[in-house]
CSV table of C-alpha atoms and ligand atoms in Angstrom, one decimal:
chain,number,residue,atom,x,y,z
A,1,UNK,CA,68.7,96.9,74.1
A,2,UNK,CA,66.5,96.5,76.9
A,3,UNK,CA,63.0,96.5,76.7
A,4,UNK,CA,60.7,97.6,80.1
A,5,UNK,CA,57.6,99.5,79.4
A,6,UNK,CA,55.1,99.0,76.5
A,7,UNK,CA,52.2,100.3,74.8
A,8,UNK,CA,49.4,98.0,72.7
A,9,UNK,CA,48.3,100.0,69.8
A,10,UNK,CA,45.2,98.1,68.4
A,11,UNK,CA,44.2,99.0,64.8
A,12,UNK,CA,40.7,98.7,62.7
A,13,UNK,CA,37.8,100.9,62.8
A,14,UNK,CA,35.4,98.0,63.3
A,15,UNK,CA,37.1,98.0,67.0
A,16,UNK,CA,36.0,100.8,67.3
A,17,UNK,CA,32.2,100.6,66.5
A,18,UNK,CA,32.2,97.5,68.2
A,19,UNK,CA,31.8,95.0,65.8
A,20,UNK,CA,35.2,93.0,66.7
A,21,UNK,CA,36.0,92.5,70.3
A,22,UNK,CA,39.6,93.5,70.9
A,23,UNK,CA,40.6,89.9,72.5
A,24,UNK,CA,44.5,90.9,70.6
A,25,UNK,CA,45.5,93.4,73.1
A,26,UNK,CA,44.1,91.0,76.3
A,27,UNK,CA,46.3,88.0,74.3
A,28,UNK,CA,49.3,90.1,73.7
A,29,UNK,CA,49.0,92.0,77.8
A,30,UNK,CA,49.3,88.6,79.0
A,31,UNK,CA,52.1,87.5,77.1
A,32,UNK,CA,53.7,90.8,78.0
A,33,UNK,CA,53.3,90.2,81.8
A,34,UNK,CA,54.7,86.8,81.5
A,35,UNK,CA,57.6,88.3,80.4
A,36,UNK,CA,57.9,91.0,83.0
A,37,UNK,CA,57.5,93.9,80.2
A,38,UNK,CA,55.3,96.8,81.9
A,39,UNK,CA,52.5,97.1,79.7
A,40,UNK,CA,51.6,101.2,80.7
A,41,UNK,CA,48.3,101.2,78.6
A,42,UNK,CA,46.7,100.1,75.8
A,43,UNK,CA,44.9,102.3,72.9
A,44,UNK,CA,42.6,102.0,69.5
A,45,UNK,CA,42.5,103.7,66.1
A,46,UNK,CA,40.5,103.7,63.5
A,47,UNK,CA,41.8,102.7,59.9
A,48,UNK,CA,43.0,106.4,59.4
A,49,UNK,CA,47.3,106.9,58.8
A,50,UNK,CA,47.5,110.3,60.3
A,51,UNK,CA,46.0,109.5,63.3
A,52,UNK,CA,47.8,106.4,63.8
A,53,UNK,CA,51.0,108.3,63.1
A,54,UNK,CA,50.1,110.1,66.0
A,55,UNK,CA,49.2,107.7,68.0
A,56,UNK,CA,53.0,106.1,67.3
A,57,UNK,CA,54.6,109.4,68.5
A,58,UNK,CA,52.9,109.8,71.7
A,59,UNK,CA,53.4,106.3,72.6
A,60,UNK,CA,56.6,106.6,71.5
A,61,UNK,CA,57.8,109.4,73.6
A,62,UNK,CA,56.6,106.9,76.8
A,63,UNK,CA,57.4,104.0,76.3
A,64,UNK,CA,60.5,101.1,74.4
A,65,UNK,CA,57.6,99.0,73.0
A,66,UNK,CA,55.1,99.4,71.4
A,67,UNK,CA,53.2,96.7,69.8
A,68,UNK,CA,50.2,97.0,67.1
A,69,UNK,CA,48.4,94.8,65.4
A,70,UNK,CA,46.0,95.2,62.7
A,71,UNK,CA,45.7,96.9,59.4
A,72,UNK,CA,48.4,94.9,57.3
A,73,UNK,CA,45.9,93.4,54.8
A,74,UNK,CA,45.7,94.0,51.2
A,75,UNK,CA,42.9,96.5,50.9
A,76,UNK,CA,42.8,100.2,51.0
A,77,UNK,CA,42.0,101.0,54.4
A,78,UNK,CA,44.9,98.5,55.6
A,79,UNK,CA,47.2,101.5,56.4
A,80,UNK,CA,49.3,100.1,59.0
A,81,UNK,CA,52.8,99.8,57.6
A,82,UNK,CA,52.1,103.1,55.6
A,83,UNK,CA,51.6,104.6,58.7
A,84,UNK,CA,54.9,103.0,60.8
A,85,UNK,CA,57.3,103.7,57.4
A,86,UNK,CA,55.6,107.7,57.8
A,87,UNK,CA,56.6,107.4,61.8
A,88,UNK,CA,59.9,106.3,61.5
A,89,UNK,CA,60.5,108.3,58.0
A,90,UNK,CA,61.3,105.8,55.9
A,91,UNK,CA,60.5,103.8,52.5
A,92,UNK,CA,59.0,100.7,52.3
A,93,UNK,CA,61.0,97.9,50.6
A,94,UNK,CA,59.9,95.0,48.9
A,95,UNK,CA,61.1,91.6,50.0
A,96,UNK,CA,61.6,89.3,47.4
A,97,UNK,CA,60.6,86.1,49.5
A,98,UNK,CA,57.3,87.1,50.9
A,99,UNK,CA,56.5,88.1,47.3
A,100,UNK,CA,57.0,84.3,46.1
A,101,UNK,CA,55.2,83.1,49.2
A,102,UNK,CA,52.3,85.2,48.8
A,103,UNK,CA,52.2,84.2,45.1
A,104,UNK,CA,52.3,80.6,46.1
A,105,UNK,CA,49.8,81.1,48.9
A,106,UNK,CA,47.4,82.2,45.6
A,107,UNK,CA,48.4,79.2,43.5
A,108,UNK,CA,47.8,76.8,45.8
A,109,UNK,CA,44.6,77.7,46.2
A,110,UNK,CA,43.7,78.2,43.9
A,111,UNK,CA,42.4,81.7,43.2
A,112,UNK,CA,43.6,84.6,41.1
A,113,UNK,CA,46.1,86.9,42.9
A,114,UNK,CA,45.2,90.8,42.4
A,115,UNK,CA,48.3,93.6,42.4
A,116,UNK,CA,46.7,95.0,45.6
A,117,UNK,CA,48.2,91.8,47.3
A,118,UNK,CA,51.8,92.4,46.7
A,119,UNK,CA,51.5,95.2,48.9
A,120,UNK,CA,51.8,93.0,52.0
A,121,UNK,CA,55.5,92.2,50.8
A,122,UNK,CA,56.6,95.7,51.4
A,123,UNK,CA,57.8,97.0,54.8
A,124,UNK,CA,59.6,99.8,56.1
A,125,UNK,CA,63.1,100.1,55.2
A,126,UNK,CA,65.6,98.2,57.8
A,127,UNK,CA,62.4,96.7,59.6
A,128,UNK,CA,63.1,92.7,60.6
A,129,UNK,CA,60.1,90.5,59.3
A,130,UNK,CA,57.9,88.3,61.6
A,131,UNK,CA,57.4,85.6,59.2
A,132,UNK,CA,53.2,84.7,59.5
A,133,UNK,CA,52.9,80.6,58.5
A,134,UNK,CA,49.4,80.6,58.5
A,135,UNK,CA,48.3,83.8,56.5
A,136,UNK,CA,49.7,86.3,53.6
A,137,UNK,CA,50.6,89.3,56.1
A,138,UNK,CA,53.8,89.0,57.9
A,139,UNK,CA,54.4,90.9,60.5
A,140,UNK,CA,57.6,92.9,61.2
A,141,UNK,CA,59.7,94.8,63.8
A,142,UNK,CA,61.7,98.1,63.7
A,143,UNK,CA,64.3,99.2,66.0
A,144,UNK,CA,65.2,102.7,66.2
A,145,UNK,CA,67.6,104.7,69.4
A,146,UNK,CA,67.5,102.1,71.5
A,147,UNK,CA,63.6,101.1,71.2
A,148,UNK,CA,61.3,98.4,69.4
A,149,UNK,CA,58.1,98.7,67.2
A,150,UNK,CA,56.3,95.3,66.1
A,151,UNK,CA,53.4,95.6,63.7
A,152,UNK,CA,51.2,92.4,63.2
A,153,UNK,CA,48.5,91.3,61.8
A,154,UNK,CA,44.7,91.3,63.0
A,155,UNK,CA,43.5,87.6,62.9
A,156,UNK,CA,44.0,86.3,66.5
A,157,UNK,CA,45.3,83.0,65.1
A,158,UNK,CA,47.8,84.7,63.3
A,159,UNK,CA,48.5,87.4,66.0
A,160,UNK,CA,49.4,83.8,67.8
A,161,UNK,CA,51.2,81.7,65.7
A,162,UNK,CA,53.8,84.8,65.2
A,163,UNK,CA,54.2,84.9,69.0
A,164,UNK,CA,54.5,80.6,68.8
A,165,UNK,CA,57.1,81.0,66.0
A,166,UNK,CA,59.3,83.9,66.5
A,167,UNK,CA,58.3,86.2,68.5
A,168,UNK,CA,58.1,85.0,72.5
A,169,UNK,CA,61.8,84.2,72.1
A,170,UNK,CA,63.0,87.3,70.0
A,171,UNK,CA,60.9,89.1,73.1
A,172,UNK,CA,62.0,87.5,75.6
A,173,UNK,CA,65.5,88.2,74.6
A,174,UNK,CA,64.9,91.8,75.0
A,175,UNK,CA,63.4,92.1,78.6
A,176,UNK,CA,65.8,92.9,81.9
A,177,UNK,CA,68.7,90.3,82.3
A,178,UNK,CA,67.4,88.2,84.7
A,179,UNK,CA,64.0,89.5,85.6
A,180,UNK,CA,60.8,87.0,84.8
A,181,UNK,CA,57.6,86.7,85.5
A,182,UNK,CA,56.5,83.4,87.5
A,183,UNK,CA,53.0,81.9,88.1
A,184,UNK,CA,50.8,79.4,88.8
A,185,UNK,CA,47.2,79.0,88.6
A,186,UNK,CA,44.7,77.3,91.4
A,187,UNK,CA,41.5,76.4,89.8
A,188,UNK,CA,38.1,76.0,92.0
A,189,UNK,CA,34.7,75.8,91.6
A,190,UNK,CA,31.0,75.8,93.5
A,191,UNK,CA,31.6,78.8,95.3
A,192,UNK,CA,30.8,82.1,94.6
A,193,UNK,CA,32.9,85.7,93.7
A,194,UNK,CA,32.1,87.2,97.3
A,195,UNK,CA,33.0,83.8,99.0
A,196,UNK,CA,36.7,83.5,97.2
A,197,UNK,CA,37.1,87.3,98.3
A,198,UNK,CA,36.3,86.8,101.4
A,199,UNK,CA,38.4,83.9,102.5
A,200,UNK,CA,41.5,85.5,100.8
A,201,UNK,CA,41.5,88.8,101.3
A,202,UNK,CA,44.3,89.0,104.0
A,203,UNK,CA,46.5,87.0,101.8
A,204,UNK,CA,45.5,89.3,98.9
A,205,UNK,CA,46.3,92.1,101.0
A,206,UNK,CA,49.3,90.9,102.8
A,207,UNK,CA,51.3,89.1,99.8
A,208,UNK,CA,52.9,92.3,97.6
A,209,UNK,CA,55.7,90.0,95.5
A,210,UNK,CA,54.5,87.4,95.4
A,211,UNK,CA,50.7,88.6,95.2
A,212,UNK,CA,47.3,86.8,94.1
A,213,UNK,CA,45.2,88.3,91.6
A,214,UNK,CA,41.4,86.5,91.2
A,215,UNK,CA,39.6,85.7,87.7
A,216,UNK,CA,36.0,84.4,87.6
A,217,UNK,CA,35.1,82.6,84.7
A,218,UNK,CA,31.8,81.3,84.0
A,219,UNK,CA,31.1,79.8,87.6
A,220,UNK,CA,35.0,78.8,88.0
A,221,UNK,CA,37.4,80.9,90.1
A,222,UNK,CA,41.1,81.6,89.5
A,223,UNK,CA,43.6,82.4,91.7
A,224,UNK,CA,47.0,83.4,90.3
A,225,UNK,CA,50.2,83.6,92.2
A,226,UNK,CA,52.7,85.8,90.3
A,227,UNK,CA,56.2,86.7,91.2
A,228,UNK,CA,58.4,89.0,89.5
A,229,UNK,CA,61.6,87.2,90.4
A,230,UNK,CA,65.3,88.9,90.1
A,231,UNK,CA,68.4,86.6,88.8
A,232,UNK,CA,69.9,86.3,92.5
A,233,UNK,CA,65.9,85.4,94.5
A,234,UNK,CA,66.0,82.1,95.4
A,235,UNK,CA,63.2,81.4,97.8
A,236,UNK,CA,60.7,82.7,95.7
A,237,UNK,CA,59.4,78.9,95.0
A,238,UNK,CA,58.5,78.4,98.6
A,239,UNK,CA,57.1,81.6,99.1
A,240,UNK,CA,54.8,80.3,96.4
A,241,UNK,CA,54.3,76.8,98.2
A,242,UNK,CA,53.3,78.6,101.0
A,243,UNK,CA,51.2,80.5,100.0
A,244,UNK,CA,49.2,78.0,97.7
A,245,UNK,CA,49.4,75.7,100.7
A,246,UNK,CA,47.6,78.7,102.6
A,247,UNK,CA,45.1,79.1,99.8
A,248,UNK,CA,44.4,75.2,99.5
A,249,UNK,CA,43.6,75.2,103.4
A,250,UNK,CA,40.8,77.4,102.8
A,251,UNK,CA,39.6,76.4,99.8
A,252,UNK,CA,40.8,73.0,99.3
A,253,UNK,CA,37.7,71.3,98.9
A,254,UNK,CA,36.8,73.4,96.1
A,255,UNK,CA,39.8,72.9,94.4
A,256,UNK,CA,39.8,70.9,91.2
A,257,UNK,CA,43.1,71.9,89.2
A,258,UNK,CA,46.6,73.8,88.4
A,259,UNK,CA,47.8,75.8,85.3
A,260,UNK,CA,47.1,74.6,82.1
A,261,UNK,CA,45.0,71.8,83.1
A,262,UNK,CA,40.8,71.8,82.7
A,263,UNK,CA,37.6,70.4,83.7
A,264,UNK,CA,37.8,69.2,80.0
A,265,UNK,CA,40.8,67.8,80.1
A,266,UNK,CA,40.6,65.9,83.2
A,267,UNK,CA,36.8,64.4,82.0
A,268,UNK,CA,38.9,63.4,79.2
A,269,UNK,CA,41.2,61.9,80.6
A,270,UNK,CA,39.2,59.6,82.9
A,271,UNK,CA,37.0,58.6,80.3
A,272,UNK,CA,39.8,57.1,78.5
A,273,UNK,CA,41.6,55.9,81.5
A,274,UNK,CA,38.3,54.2,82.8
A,275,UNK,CA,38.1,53.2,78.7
A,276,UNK,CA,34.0,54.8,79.1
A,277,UNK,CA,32.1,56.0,76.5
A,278,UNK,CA,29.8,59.0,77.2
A,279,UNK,CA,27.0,60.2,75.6
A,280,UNK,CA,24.8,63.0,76.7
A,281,UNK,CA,21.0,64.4,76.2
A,282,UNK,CA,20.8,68.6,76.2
A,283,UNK,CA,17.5,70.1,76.4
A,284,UNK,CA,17.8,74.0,77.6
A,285,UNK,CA,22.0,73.5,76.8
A,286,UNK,CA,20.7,72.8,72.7
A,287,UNK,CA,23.4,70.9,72.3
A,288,UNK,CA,26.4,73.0,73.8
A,289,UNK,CA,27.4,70.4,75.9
A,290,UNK,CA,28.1,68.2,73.1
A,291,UNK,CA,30.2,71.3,71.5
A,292,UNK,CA,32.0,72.0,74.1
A,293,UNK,CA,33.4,68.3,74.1
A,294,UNK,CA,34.1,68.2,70.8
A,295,UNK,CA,36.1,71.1,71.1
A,296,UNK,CA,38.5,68.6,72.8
A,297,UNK,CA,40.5,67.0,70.6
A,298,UNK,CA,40.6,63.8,70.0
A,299,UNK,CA,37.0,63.6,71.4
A,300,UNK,CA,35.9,60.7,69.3
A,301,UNK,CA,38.0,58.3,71.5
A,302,UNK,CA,34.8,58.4,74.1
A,303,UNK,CA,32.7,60.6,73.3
A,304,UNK,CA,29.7,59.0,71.4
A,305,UNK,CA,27.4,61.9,70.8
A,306,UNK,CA,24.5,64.7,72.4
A,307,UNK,CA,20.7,63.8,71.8
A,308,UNK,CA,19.4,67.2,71.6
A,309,UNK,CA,16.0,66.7,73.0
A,310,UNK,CA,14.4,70.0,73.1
A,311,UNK,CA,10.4,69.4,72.7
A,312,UNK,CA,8.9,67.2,75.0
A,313,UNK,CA,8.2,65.0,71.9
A,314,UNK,CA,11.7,64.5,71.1
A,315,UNK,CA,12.2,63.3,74.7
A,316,UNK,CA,9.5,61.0,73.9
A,317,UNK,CA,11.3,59.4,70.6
A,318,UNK,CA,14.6,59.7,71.6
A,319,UNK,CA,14.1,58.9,74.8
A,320,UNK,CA,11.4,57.1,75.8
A,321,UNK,CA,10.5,59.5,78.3
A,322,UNK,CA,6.5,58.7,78.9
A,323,UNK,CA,3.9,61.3,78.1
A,324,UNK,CA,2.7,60.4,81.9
A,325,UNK,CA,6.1,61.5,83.5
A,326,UNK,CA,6.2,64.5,81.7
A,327,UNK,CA,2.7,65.2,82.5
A,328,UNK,CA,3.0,64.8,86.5
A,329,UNK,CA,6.2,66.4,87.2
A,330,UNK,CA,7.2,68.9,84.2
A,331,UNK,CA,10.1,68.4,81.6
A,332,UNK,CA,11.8,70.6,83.9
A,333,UNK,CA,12.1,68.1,87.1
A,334,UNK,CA,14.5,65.7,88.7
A,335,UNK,CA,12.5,62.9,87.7
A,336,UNK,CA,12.4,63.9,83.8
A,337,UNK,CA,16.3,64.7,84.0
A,338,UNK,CA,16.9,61.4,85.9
A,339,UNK,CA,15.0,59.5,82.9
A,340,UNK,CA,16.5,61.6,80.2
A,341,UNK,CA,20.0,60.1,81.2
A,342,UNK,CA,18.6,56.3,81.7
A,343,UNK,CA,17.6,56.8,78.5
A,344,UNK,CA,20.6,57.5,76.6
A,345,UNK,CA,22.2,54.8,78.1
A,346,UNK,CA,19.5,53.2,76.4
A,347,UNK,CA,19.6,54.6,73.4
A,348,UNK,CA,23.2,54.7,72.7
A,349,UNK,CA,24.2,51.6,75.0
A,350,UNK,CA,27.3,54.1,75.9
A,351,UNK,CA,28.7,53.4,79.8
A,352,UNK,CA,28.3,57.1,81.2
A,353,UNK,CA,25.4,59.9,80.2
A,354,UNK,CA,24.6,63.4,81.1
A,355,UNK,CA,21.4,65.1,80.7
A,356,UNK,CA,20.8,69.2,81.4
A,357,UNK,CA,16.8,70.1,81.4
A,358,UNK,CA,16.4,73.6,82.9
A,359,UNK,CA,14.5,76.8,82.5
A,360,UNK,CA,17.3,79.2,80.6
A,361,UNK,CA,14.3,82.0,80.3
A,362,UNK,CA,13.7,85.0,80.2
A,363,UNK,CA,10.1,83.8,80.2
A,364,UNK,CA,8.8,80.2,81.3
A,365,UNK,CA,9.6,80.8,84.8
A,366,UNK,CA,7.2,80.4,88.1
A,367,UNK,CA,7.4,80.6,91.9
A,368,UNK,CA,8.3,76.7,91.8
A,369,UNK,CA,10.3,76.9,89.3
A,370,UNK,CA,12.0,80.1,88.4
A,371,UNK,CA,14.4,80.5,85.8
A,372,UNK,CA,17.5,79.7,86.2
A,373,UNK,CA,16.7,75.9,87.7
A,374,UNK,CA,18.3,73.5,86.3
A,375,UNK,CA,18.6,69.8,86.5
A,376,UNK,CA,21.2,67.7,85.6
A,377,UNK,CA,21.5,64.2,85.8
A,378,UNK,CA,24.6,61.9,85.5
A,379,UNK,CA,24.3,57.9,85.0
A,380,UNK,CA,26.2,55.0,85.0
A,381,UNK,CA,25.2,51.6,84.4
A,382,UNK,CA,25.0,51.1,87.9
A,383,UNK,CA,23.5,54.9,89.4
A,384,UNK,CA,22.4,58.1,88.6
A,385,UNK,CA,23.0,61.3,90.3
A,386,UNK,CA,20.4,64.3,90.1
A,387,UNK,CA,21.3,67.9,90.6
A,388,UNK,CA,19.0,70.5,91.4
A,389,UNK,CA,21.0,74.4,90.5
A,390,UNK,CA,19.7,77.6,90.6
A,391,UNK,CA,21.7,80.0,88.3
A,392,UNK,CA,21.4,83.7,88.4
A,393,UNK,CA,21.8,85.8,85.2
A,394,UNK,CA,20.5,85.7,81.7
A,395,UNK,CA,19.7,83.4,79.1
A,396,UNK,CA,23.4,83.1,78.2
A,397,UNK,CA,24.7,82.9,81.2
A,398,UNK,CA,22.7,80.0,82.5
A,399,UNK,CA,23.1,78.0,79.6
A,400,UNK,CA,26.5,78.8,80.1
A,401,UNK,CA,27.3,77.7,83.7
A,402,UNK,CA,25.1,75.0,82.8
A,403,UNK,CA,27.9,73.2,80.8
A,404,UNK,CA,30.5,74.0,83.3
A,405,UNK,CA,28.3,72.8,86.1
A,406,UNK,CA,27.8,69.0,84.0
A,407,UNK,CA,31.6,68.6,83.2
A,408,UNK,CA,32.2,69.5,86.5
A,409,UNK,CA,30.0,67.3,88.2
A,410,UNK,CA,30.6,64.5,85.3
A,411,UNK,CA,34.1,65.0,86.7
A,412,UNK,CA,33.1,64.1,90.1
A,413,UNK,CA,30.8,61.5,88.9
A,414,UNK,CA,33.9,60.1,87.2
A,415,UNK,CA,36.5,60.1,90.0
A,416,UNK,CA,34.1,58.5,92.2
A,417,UNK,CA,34.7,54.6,91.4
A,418,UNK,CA,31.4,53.6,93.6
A,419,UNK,CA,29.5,55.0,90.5
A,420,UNK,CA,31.2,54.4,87.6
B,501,ATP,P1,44.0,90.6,56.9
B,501,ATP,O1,45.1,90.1,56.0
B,501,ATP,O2,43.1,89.5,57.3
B,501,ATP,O3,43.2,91.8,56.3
B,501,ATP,P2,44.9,92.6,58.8
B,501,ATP,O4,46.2,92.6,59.5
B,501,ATP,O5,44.6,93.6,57.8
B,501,ATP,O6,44.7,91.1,58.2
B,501,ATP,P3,42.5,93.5,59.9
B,501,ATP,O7,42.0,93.6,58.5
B,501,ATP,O8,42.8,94.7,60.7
B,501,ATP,O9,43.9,92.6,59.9
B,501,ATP,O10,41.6,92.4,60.7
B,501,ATP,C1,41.3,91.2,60.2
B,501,ATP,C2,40.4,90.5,61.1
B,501,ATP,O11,41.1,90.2,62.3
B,501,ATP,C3,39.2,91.4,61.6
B,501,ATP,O12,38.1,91.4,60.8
B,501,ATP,C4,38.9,90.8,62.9
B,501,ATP,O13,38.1,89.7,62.8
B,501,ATP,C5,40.3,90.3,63.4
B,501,ATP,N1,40.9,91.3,64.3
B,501,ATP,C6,41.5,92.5,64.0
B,501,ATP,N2,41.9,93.1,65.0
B,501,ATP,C7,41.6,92.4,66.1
B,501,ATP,C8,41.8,92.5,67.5
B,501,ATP,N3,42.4,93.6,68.1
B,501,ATP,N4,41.3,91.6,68.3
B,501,ATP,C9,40.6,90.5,67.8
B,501,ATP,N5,40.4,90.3,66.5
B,501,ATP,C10,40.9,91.2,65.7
């Protein structure tokens, strides 16, 4: 069995009226690439078994793989493994084990089990499960003349945790002997989407296998080198060098980090290198600064807390920011961001501070000071740095490349022992 071309089938009405964004299909199409299956589209469906029937045939008739996901709760409208037993004509089977564990899952916690949950322990006849650790509906996976059908369940972190447990390797199993998918990620930031496109565009023309494909992200740019590499290539690795080494020329000074690693991480990891404690004070950011850290686990090791300082009276008794300051040169100003961090160092008595004061809008803005400015302000014990940015978009978005801009220029802040 040898699996090349696929299909997602996504299921859930509330996909389709827009109320859930569809982030299972862009999880599973990357896993997909990775392992060099051709993913030839990707489709939703409602809640409805007839038309997901249908949906099965004609992706069916094109493809060795199709993967869905959604639909294999307990409720009426989860119709999903109805709909695959109806497609491949067969009954579905109770199995005895996922009985017991949903059982259990209802003991321990608790809560009274209804008979409309024992339908997640049936599945089609001579289907394989995909056994879900972290909620009642397993998933499963039919074979049938020579191709595959997975079903799984809707919950992103379940949709994972199947792939974690069982399913990258049962997959990767069934893709071409030999053929996988390499590549690495260069991270950059400052510059913008036409700037990247610009300075790469013969290599992104030139370079076919392997080739470079850009993501921008919130202010940050990726570019991924990706080779589909046969069993006998062997030089495929310094084709890659080179062209990194190509990309790194141009953009080197831009360049902050590789694959898996981020701004986070590397703040992070300085902090507890350099054994600092940071503390922050968000005004226009409302705190996302701080959430954003915290995210990172194992935070708590240096990260003291986010003052968040929103009314100019807040910066005043959290502060000490003086009425006077505020007064002469706004609370959107160098001078107020520059005292916001000098005083969280002395507030908190932490070694390192970052403070964001901007105008996020979409009112508040004037010629001076239009919105999108923001300040932010790192400080040490022995300097503070003030940035004047000027981000373009809405409300969101500048609050958004807000954060990215601090940790990134935290980072710098950080790596630069004449200030920390
Ligand atoms: P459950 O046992 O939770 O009912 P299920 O397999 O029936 O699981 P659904 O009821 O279809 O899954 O979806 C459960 C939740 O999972 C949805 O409310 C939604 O939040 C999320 N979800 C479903 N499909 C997707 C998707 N394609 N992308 C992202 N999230 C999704």
């Amino acid at each position: 069995l040898q699996v090349k071309t696929a299909q997602i089938v996504a299921i859930g009405t509330e996909l389709l009226l827009g109320h859930v964004v569809n982030t299972n299909t862009s999880f599973i199409a990357e896993k997909l690439s990775d392992l060099g299956i051709s993913l030839y589209r990707t489709s939703v469906v409602g809640d409805n078994e007839a038309r997901i029937v249908d949906e099965l045939k004609d992706a069916w008739e094109k493809n060795d793989l199709i993967i869905t996901t959604g639909g294999l709760g307990p409720t009426g409208d989860d119709v999903t493994r109805h709909a695959v037993a109806k497609f491949l004509d067969v009954n579905l089977v109770k199995d005895l084990q996922e009985e017991e564990k949903i059982k259990d899952f209802f003991v321990k916690r608790k809560t009274k089990i209804t008979d409309n949950n024992f339908v997640q322990a049936l599945f089609p006849e001579g289907s394989q499960l995909l056994v879900n650790s972290q909620g009642t509906a397993s998933g499963f996976l039919c074979e049938r003349d020579g191709k595959i059908i997975i079903a799984l369940p809707g919950p992103p972190d379940e949709v994972r945790g199947i792939f974690k447990g069982v399913l990258d390797d049962r997959l990767r199993k069934l893709t071409i002997d030999g053929r996988r998918i390499v590549s690495r990620t260069l991270k950059f930031w400052g510059l913008g989407e036409s700037r990247v496109d610009d300075t790469l565009n013969d290599l992104f023309i030139t370079y076919k296998n392997p080739s470079l494909a850009y993501l921008f992200n919130r202010g940050e740019v990726f570019v991924r080198i990706t080779a589909l590499v046969h069993e006998n290539d062997t030089n495929i690795a310094d084709e890659m060098d080179e062209i990194e080494s190509k990309i790194l020329q141009r953009l080197g000074d831009y360049y902050f980090a590789k694959d898996g690693e981020t701004v986070d991480s590397i703040v992070s990891s300085i902090l507890i290198k350099k054994k600092m404690r940071l503390a922050l004070a968000e005004s226009c950011t409302g705190g996302m600064l701080g959430q954003r850290i915290t995210s990172h686990a194992g935070s708590s090791e240096y990260f003291d807390g986010s003052l968040v300082t929103y009314s100019n009276q807040m910066k005043q008794n959290l502060l000490g920011i003086s009425p006077e300051m505020i007064n002469l040169y706004g609370a959107v100003s160098a001078e107020c961001a520059e005292a916001m961090a000098k005083g969280v160092i002395c507030t908190t008595g932490c070694d390192v501070s970052v403070a964001i004061t901007g105008i996020a809008g979409p009112e508040g803005g004037t010629v001076e000071k239009p919105v999108g400015l923001v300040f932010i302000a790192i400080a040490s014990q022995l300097r503070v740095q003030v940035h004047r940015l000027h981000f373009l978009g809405g409300r969101d978005k500048v609050r958004q490349l807000s954060v990215v801009a601090a940790l990134h220029l935290l980072c710098d802040f950080l790596e630069d022992d004449s200030t920390c």
